[in-house]
C-alpha atoms as an extended CHARMM CRD file, in Angstrom:
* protein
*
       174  EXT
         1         1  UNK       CA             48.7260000000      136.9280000000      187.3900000000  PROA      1               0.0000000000
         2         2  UNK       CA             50.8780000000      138.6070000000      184.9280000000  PROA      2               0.0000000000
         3         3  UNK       CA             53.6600000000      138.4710000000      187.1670000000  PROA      3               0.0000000000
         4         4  UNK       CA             53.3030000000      134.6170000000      187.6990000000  PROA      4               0.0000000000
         5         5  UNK       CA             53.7470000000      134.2320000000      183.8450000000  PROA      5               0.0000000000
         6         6  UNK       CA             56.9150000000      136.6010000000      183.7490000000  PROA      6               0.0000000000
         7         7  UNK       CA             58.2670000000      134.3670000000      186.6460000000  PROA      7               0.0000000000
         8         8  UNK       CA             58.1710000000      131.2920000000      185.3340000000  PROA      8               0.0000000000
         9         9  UNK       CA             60.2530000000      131.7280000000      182.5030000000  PROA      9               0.0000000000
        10        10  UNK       CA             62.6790000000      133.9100000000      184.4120000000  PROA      10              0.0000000000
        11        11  UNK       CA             63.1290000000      130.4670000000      186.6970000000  PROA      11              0.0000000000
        12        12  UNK       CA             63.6610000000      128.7540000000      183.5360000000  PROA      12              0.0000000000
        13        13  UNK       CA             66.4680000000      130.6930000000      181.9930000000  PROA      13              0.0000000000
        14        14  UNK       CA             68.1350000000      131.4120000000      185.5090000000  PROA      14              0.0000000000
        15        15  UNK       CA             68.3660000000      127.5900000000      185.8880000000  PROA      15              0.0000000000
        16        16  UNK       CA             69.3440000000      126.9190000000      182.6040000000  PROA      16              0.0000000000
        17        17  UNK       CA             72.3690000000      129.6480000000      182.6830000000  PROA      17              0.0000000000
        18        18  UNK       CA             73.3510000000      127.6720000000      185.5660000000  PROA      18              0.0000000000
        19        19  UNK       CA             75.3260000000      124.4790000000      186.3800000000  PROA      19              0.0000000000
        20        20  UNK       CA             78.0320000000      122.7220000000      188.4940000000  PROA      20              0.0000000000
        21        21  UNK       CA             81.5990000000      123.5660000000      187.4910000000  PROA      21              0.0000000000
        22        22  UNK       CA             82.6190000000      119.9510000000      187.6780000000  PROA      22              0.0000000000
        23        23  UNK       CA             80.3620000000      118.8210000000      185.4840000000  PROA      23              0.0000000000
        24        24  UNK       CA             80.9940000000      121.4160000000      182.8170000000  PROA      24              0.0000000000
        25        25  UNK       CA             84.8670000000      121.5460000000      182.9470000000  PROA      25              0.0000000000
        26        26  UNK       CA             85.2050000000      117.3140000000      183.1730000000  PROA      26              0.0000000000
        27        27  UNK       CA             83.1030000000      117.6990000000      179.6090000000  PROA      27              0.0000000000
        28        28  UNK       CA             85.5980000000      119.6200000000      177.8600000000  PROA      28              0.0000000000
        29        29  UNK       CA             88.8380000000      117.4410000000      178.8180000000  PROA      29              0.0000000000
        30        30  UNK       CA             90.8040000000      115.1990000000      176.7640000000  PROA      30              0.0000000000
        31        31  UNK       CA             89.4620000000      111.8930000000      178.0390000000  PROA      31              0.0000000000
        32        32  UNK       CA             85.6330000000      113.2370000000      177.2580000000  PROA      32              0.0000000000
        33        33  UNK       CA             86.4720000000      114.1820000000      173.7710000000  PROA      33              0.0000000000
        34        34  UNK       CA             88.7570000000      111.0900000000      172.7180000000  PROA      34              0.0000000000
        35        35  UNK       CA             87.3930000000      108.5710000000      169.9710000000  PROA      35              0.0000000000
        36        36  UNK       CA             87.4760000000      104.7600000000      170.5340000000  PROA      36              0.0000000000
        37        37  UNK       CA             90.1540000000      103.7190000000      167.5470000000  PROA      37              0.0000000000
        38        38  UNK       CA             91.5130000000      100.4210000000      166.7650000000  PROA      38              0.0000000000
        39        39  UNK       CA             94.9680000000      100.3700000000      165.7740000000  PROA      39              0.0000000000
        40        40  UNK       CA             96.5030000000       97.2730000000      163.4520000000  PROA      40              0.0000000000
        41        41  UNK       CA            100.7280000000       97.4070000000      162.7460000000  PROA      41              0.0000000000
        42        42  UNK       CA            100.7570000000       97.4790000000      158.4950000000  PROA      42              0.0000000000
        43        43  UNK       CA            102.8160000000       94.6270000000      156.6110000000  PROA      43              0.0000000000
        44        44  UNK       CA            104.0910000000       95.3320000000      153.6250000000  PROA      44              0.0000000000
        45        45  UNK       CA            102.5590000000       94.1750000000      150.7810000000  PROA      45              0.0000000000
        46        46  UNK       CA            102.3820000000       94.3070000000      147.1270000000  PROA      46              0.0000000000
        47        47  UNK       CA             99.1490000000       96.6420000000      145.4530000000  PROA      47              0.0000000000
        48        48  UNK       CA             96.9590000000       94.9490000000      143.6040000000  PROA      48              0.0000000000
        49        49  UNK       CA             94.3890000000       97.5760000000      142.8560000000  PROA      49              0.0000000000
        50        50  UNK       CA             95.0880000000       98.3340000000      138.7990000000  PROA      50              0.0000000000
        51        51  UNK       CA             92.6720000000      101.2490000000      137.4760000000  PROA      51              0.0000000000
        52        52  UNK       CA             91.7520000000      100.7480000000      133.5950000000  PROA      52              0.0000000000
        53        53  UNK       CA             91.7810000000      103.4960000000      131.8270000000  PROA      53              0.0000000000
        54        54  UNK       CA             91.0680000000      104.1390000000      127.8710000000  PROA      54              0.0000000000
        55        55  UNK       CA             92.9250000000      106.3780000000      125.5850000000  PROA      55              0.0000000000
        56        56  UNK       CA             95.3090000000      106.7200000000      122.3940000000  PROA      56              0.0000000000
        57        57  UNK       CA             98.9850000000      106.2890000000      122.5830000000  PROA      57              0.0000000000
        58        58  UNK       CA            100.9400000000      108.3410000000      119.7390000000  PROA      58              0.0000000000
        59        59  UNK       CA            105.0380000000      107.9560000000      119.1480000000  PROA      59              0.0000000000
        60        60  UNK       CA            107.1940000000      111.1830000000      118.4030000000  PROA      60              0.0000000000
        61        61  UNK       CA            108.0260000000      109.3460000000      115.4930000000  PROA      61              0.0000000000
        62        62  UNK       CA            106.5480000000      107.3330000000      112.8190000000  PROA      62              0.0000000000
        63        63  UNK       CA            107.7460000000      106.6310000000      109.9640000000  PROA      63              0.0000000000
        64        64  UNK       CA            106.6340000000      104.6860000000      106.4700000000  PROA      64              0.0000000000
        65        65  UNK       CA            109.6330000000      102.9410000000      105.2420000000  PROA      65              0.0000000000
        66        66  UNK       CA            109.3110000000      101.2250000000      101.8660000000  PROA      66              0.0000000000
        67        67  UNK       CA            111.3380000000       99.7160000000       98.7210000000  PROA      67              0.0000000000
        68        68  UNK       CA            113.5080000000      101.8700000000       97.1270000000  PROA      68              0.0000000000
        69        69  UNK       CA            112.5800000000      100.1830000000       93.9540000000  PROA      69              0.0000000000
        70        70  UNK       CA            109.8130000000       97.2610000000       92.9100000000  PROA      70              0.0000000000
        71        71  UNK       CA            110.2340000000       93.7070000000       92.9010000000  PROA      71              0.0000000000
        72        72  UNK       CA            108.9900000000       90.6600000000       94.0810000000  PROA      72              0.0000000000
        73        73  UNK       CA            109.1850000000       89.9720000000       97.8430000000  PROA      73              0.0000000000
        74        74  UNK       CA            111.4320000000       86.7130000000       98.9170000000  PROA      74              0.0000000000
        75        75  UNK       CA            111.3500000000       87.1270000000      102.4380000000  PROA      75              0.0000000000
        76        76  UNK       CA            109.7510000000       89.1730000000      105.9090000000  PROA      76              0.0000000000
        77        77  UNK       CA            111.6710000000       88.8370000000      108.8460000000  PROA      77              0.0000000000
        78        78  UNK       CA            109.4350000000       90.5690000000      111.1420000000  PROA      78              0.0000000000
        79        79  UNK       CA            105.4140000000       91.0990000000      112.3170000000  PROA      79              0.0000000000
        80        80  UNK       CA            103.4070000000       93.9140000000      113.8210000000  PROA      80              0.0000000000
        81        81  UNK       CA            104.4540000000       94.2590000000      117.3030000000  PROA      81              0.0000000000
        82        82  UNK       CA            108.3360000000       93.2350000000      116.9670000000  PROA      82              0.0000000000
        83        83  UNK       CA            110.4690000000       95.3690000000      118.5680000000  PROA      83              0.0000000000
        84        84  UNK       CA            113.9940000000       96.0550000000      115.9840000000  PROA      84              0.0000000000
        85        85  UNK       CA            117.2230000000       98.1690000000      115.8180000000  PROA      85              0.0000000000
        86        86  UNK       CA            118.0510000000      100.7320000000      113.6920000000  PROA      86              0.0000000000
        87        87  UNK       CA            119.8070000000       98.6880000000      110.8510000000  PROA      87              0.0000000000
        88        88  UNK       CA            117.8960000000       95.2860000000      111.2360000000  PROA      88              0.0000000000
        89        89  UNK       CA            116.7560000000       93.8950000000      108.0020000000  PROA      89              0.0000000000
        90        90  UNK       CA            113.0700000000       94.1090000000      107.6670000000  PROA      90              0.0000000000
        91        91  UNK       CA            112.4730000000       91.9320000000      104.3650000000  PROA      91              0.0000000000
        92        92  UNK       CA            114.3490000000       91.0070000000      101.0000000000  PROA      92              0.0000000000
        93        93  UNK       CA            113.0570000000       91.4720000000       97.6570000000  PROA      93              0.0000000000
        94        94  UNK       CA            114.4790000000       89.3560000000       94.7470000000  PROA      94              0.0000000000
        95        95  UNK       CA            117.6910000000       90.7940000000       93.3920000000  PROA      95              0.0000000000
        96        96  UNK       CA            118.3810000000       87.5900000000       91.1020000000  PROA      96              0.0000000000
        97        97  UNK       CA            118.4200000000       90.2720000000       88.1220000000  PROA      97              0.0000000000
        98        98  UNK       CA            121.3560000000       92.6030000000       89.4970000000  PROA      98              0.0000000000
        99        99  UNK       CA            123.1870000000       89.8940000000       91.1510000000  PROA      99              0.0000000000
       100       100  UNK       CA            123.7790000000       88.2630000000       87.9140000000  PROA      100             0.0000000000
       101       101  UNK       CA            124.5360000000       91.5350000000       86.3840000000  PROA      101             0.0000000000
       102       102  UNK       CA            127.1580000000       92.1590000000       89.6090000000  PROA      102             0.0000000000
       103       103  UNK       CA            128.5220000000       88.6820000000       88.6620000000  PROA      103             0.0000000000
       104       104  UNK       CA            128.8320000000       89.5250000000       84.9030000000  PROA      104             0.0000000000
       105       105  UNK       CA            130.5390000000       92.7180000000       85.3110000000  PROA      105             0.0000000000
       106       106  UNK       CA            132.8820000000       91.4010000000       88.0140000000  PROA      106             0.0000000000
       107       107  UNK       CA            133.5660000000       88.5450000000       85.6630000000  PROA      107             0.0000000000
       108       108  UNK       CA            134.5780000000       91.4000000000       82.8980000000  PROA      108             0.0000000000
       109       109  UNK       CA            136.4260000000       93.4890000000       85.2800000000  PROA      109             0.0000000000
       110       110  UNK       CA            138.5620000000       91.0690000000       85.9280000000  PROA      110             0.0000000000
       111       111  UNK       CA            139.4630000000       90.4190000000       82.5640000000  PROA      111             0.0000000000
       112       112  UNK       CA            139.8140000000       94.3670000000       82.0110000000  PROA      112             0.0000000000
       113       113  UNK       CA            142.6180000000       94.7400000000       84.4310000000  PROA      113             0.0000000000
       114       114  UNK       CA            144.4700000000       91.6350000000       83.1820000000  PROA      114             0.0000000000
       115       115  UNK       CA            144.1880000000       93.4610000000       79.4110000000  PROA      115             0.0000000000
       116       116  UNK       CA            145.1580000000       96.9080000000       81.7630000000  PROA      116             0.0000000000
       117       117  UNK       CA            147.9480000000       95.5440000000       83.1290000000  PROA      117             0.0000000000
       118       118  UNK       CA            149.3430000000       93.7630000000       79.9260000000  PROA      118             0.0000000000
       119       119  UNK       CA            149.1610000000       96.8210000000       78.2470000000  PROA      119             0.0000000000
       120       120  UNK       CA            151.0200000000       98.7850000000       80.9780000000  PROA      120             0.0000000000
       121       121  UNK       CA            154.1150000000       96.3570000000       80.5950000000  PROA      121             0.0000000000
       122       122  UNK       CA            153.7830000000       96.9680000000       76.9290000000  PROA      122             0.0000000000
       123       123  UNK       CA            153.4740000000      100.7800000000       77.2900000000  PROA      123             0.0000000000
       124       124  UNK       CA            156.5310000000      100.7230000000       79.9580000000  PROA      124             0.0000000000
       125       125  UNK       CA            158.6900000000       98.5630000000       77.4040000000  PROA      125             0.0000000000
       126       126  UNK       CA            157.5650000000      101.4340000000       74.6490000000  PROA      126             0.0000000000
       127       127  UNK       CA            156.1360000000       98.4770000000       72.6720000000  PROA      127             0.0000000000
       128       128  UNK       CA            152.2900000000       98.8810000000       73.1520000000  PROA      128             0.0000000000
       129       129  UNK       CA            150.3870000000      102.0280000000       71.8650000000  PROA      129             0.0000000000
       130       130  UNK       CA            149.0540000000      104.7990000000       73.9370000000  PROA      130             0.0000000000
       131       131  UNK       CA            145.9930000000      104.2490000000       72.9690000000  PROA      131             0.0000000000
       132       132  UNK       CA            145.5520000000      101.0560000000       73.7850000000  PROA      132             0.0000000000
       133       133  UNK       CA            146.3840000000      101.4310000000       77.3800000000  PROA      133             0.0000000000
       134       134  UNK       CA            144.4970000000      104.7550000000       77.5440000000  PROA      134             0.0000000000
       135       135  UNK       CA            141.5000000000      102.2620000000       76.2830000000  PROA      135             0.0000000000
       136       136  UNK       CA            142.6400000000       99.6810000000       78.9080000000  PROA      136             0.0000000000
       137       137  UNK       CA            142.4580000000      101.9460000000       81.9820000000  PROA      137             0.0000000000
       138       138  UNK       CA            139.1140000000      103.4070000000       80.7110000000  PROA      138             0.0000000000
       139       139  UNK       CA            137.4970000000      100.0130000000       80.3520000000  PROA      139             0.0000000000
       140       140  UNK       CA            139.0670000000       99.2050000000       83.7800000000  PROA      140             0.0000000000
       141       141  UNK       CA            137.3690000000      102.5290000000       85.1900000000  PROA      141             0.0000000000
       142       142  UNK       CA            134.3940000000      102.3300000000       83.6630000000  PROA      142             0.0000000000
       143       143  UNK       CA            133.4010000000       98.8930000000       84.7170000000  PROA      143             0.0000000000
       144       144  UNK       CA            134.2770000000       99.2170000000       88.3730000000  PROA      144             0.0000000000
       145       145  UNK       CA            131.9450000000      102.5780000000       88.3250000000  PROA      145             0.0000000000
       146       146  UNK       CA            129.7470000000       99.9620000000       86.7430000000  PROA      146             0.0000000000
       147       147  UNK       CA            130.1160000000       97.6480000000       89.4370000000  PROA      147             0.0000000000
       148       148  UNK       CA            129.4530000000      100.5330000000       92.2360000000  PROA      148             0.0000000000
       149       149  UNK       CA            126.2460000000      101.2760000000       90.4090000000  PROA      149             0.0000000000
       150       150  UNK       CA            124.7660000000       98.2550000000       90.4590000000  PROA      150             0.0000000000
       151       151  UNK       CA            126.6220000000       97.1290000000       94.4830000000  PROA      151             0.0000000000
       152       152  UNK       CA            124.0940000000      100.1530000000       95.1870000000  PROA      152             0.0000000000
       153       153  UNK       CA            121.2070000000       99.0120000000       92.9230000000  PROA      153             0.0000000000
       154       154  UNK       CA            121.4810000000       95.2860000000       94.6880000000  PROA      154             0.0000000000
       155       155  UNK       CA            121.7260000000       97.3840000000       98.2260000000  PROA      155             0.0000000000
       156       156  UNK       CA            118.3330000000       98.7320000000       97.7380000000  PROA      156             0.0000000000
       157       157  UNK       CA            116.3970000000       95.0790000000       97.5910000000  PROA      157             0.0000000000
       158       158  UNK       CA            116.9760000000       94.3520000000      101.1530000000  PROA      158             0.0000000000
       159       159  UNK       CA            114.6560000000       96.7040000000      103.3890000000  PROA      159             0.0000000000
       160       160  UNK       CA            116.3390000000       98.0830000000      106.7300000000  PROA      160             0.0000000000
       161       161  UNK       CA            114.8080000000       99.7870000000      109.3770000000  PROA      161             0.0000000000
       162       162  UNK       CA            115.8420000000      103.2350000000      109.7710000000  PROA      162             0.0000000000
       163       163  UNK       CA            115.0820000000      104.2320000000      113.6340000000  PROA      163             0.0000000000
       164       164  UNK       CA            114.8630000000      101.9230000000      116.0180000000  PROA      164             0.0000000000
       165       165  UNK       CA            111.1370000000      101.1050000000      117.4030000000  PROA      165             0.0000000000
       166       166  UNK       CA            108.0010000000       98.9930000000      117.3480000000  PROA      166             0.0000000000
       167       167  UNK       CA            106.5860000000       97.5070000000      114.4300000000  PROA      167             0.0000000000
       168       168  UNK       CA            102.8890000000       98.7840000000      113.7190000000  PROA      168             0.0000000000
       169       169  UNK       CA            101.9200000000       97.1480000000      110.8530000000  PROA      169             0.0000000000
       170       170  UNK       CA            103.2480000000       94.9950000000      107.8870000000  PROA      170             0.0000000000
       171       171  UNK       CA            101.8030000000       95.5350000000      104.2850000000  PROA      171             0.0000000000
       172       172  UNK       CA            103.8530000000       93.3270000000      102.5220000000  PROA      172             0.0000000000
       173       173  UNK       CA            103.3290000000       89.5840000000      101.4600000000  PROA      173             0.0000000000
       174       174  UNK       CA            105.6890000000       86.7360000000      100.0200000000  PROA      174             0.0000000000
């Protein structure tokens, strides 16, 4: 009886371990192993899949750029967002002040080199004094330093932009 139970699975694995060649080699071809696919030809197209995505954007350069001296503002030529030039004019302040004083001292330098040159034709003649034409040419000197001064004073009430950019933000109001 033992031997009928030793048997049995001996049949078993004998029969298993076999098989037809056919079978076995037609299994591992090409054709058995291939995937149905279906195939489409692509068109180009444009993507329209956007991803959002959150995070901070910093420049390489910011800069504060503010009134090299205080007075009233007249005007703002731009807004947060505009896009300017290195040299654009941001805003005017009121310069009434200095442009009169500009107009006053042009008004006397003018009338300084008339008295300068009067007093040169004197001097060449060797009618006028020395001292008046050394008092002429100093008055003549002194008021077109004047007049630089305050050509650089008036400069500073019209606000430029230094590097060209974005605007952030505006802090001033008319």
């Amino acid at each position: 009886m033992k031997s009928r139970f030793l048997i049995i699975p001996l049949i078993a694995l004998v029969s298993a371990c076999g098989g037809d060649p056919e079978t076995t080699e037609s299994a591992t071809t090409p054709a058995a192993k291939a995937v149905p696919v279906h195939v489409e030809e692509l068109q180009p197209q444009t993507f329209k899949h956007f991803v959002t995505v959150q995070g901070a954007v910093e420049s390489d350069k910011t800069i504060l750029i503010s009134a090299k001296t205080s007075a009233t503002v007249s005007s703002i030529n731009v807004s947060a967002g505009d896009r300017v030039k290195e040299g654009d004019i941001l805003a005017r302040l009121d310069g009434q002040i200095v442009e009169n004083q500009i107009e006053e001292v042009k008004t006397g330098l003018a009338l300084a080199r008339d008295l300068f040159n009067r007093q040169k034709n004197l001097r060449d003649q060797n009618i006028g004094s020395e001292v008046d034409y050394l008092q002429a040419k100093n008055r003549v000197e002194s008021l077109e330093k004047q007049l630089a001064t305050l050509n650089e004073q008036y400069s500073y009430y019209t606000i430029r932009a230094t590097i060209p950019g974005t605007v952030d933000r505006v802090s001033l109001k008319v």
